[in-house]
Tab-separated table of C-alpha atoms in Angstrom:
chain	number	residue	atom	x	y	z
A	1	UNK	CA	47.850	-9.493	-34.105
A	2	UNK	CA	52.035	-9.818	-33.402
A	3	UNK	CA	52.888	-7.881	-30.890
A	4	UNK	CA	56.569	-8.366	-29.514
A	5	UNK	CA	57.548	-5.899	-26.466
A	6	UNK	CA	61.240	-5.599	-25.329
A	7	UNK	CA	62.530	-4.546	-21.426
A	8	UNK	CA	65.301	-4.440	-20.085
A	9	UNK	CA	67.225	-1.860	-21.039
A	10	UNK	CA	68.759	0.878	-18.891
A	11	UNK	CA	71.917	2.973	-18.341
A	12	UNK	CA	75.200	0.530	-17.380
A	13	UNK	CA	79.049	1.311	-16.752
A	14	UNK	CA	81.547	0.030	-19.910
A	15	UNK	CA	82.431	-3.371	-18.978
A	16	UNK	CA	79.134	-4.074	-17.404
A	17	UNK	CA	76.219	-6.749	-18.376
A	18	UNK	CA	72.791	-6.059	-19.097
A	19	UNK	CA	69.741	-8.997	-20.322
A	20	UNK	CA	67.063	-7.667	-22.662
A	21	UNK	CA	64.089	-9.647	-22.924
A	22	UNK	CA	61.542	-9.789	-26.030
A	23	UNK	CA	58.273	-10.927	-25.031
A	24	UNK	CA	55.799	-12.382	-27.869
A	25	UNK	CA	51.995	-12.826	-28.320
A	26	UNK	CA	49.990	-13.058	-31.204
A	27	UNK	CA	51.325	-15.530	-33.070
A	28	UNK	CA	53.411	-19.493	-32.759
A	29	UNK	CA	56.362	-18.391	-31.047
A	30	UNK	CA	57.976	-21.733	-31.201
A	31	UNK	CA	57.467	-21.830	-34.656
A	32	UNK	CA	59.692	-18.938	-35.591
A	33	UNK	CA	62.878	-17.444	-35.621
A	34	UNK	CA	63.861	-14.184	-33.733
A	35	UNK	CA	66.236	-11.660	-34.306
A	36	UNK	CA	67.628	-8.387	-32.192
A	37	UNK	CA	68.799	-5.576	-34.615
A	38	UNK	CA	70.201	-2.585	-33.012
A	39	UNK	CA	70.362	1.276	-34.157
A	40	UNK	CA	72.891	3.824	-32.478
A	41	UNK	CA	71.547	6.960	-31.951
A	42	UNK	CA	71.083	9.246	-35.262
A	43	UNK	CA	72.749	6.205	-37.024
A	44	UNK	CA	71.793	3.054	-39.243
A	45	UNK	CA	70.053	-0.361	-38.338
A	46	UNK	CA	73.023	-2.885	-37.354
A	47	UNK	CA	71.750	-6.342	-36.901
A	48	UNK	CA	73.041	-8.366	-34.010
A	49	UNK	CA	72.001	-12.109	-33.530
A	50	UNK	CA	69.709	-14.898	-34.616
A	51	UNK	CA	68.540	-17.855	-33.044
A	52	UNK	CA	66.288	-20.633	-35.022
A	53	UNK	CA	62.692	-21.630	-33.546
A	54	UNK	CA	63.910	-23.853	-31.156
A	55	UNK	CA	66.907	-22.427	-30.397
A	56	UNK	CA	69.278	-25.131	-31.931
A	57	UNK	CA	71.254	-22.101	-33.916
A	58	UNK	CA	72.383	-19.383	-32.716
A	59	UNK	CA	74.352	-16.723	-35.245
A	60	UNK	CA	76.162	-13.099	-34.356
A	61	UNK	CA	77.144	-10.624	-35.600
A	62	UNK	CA	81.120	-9.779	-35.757
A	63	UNK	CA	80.821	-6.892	-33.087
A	64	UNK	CA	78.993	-9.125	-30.844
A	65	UNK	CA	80.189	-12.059	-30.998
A	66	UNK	CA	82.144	-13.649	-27.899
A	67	UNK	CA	80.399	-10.428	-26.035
A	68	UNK	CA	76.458	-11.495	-26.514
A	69	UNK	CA	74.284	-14.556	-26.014
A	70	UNK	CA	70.824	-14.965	-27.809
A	71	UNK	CA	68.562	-17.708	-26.180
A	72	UNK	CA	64.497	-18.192	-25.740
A	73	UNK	CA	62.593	-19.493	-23.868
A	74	UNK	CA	59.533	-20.742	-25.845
A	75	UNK	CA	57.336	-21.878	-22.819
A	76	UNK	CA	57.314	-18.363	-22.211
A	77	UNK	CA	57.320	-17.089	-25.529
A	78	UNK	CA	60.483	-14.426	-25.270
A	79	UNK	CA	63.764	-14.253	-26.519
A	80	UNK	CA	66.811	-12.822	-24.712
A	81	UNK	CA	69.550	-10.771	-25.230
A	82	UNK	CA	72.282	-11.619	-22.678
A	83	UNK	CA	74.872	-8.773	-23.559
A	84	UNK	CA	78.447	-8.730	-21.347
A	85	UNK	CA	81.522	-6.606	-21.458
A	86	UNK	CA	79.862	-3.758	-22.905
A	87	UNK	CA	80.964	-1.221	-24.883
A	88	UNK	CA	80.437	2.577	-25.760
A	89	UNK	CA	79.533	1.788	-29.109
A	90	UNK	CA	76.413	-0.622	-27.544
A	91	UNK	CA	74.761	2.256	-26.620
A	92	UNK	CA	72.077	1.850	-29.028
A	93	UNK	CA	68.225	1.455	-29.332
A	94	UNK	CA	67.850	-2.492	-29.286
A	95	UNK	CA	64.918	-4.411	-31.301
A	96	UNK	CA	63.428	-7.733	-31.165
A	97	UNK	CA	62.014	-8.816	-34.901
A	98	UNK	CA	60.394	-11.801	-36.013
A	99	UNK	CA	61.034	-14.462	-38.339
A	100	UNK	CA	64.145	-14.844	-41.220
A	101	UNK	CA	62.669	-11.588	-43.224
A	102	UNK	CA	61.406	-9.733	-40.314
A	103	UNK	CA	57.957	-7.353	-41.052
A	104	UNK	CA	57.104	-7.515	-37.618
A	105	UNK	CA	59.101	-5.876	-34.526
A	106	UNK	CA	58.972	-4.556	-31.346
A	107	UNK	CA	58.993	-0.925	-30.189
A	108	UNK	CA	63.118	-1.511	-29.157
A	109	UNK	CA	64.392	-0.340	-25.468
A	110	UNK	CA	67.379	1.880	-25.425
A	111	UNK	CA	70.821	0.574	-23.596
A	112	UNK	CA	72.998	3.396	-22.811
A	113	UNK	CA	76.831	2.501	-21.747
A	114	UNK	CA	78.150	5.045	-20.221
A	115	UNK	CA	80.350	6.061	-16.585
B	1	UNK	CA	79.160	-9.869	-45.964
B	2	UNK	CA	76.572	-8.763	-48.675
B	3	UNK	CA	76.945	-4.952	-49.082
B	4	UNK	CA	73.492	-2.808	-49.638
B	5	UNK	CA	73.843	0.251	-51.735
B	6	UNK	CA	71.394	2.503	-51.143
B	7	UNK	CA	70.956	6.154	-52.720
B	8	UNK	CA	70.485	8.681	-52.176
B	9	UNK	CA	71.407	9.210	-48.644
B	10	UNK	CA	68.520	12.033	-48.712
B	11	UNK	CA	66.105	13.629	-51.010
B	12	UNK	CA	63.856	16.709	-50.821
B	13	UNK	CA	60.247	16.491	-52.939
B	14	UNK	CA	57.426	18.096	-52.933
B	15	UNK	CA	54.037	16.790	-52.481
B	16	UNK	CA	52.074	14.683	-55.743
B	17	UNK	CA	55.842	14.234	-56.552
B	18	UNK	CA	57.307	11.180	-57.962
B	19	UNK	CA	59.347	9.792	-55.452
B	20	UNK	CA	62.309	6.790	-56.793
B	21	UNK	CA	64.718	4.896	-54.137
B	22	UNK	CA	67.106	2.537	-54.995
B	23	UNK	CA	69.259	-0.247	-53.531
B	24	UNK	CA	72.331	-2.143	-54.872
B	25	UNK	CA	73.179	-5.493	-53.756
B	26	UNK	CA	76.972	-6.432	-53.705
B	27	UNK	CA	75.670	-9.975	-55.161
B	28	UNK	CA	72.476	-12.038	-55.878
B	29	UNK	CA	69.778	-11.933	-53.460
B	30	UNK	CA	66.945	-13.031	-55.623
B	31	UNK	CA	64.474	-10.888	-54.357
B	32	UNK	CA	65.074	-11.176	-51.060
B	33	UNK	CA	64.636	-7.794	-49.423
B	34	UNK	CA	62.228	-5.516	-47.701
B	35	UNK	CA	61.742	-1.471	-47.645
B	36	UNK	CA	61.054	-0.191	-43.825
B	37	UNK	CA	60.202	3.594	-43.561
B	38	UNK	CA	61.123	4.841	-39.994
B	39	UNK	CA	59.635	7.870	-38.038
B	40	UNK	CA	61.525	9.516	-35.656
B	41	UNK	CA	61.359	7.482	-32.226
B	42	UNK	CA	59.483	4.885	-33.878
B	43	UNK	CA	60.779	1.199	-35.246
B	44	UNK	CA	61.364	0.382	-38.737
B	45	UNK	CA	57.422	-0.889	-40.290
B	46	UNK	CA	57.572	-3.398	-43.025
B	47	UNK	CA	55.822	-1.782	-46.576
B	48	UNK	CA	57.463	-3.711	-49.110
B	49	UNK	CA	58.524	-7.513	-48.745
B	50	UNK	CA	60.108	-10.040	-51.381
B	51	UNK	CA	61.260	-6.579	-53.098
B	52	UNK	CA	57.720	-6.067	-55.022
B	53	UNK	CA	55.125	-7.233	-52.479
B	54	UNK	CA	52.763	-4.440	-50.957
B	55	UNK	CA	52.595	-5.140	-46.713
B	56	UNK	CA	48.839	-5.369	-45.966
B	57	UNK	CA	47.565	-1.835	-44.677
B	58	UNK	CA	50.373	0.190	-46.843
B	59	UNK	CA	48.807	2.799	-49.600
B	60	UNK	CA	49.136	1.834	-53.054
B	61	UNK	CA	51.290	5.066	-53.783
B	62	UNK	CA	54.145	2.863	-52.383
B	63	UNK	CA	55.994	-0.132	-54.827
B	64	UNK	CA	58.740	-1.949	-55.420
B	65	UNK	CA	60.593	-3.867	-57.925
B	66	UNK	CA	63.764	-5.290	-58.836
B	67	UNK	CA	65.547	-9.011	-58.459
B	68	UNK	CA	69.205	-9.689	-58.366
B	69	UNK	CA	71.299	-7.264	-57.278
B	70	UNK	CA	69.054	-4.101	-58.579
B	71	UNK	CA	66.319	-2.885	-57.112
B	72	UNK	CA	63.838	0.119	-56.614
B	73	UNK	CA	61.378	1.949	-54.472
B	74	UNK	CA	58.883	4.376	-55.532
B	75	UNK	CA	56.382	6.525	-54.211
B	76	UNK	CA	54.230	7.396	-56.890
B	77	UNK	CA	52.601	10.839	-55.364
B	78	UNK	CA	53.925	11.987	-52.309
B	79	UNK	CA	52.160	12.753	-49.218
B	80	UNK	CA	53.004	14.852	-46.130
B	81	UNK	CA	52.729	12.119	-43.908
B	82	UNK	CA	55.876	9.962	-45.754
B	83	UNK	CA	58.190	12.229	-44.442
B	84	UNK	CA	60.704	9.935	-42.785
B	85	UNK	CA	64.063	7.603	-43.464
B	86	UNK	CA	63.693	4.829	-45.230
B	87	UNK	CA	65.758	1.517	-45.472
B	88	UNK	CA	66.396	-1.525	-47.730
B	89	UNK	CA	67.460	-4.439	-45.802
B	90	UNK	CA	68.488	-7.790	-47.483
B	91	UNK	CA	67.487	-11.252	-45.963
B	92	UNK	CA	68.968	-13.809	-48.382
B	93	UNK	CA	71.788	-14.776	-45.878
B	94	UNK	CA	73.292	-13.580	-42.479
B	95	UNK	CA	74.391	-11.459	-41.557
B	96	UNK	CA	71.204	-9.168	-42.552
B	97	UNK	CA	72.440	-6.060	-43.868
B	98	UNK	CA	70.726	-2.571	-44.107
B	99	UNK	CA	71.319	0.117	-46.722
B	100	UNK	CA	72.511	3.373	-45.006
B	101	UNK	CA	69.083	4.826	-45.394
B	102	UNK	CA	67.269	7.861	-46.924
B	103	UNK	CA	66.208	10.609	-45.452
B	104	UNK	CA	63.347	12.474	-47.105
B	105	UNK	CA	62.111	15.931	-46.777
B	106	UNK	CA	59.195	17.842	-48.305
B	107	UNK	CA	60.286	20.408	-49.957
């Protein structure tokens, strides 16, 4: 049974950092890819980044990009979401999924960016 | 980027209705896409994958079909319980890309 659970998130100033973690069970984490798709509240899903199962790729999208860092740590079996210089539009309910054509994914943690 | 066309943006049914979805890709994606339906508060859960495949645990009432850049989602008699949004999402290249969703309401 997959079960992925994210933490992390929280209320942060614009311009602040914040690291989301993804944590896995249930499955071969280090055989898999993981994403992070966001969704702004009352608004579409927005993916974000992508990192292949052992971490050797790493792909963003445009609004992240220079901004976030994706990374795992497969020992542990979680993925992170390292995100810097934040933004209003972050504010957003943030999702862990697994594998290229994700059917499984995590209950998301909401980031707020706000002063 | 590929662009997903989804329509319409929201629908109102009533139950036993016949209930039809679709999603344009801006090019080929084989048949590379899911359907999520999404409660309110809840994440996105998987019912179609590889555009026509039934997720294990979904009701039958739910389908898809399609390939290319054409494809559809049906609910063949709806049920109370389906109220919610749901999305296409294509996964044939990065950046993944979402429809704009579908809200739908029993009328």
């Amino acid at each position: 049974h997959v079960q992925l659970v994210e933490s992390g998130g929280g209320v942060v100033q614009p311009g602040g950092s914040l690291r989301l973690s993804c944590a896995a069970s249930g499955f071969t984490f280090s055989s898999y890819g993981m994403h992070w798709v966001r969704q702004a509240p009352g608004k579409g899903l927005e993916w974000v980044a992508h990192t292949r199962f052992d971490g050797s790729k790493k792909y963003y999208a445009d609004s992240v990009k220079g901004r976030f860092t994706i990374s795992r740590d497969n020992s542990k079996n979680t993925v992170f979401l390292q995100m810097n210089s934040l933004r209003g539009e972050d504010t957003a309910v943030y999702y862990c999924a697994k594998d290229w054509a994700p059917r499984d994914w995590g209950q998301g943690t909401l980031v707020t960016v706000s002063s | 980027d590929i662009q997903m066309t989804q329509s319409p943006s929201s629908l109102s049914a009533s139950v036993g209705d016949r209930v039809t979805i679709t999603c344009q890709a801006s090019q080929d994606i084989n048949n590379s896409l899911n359907w999520y339906q999404q409660k309110p508060g809840k994440a996105p859960k998987v019912l179609i994958y590889d555009a026509a495949n039934l997720e294990t645990g979904v009701p039958s009432r739910f389908s898809g079909s399609g390939s290319g850049t054409d494809f559809t989602f049906t609910i063949s008699s709806l049920q109370p319980d389906d109220i919610a949004t749901y999305y296409c999402q294509q996964y044939d290249n990065l950046p993944l890309t979402f429809g704009q969703g579908t809200r739908l309401e029993i009328k």
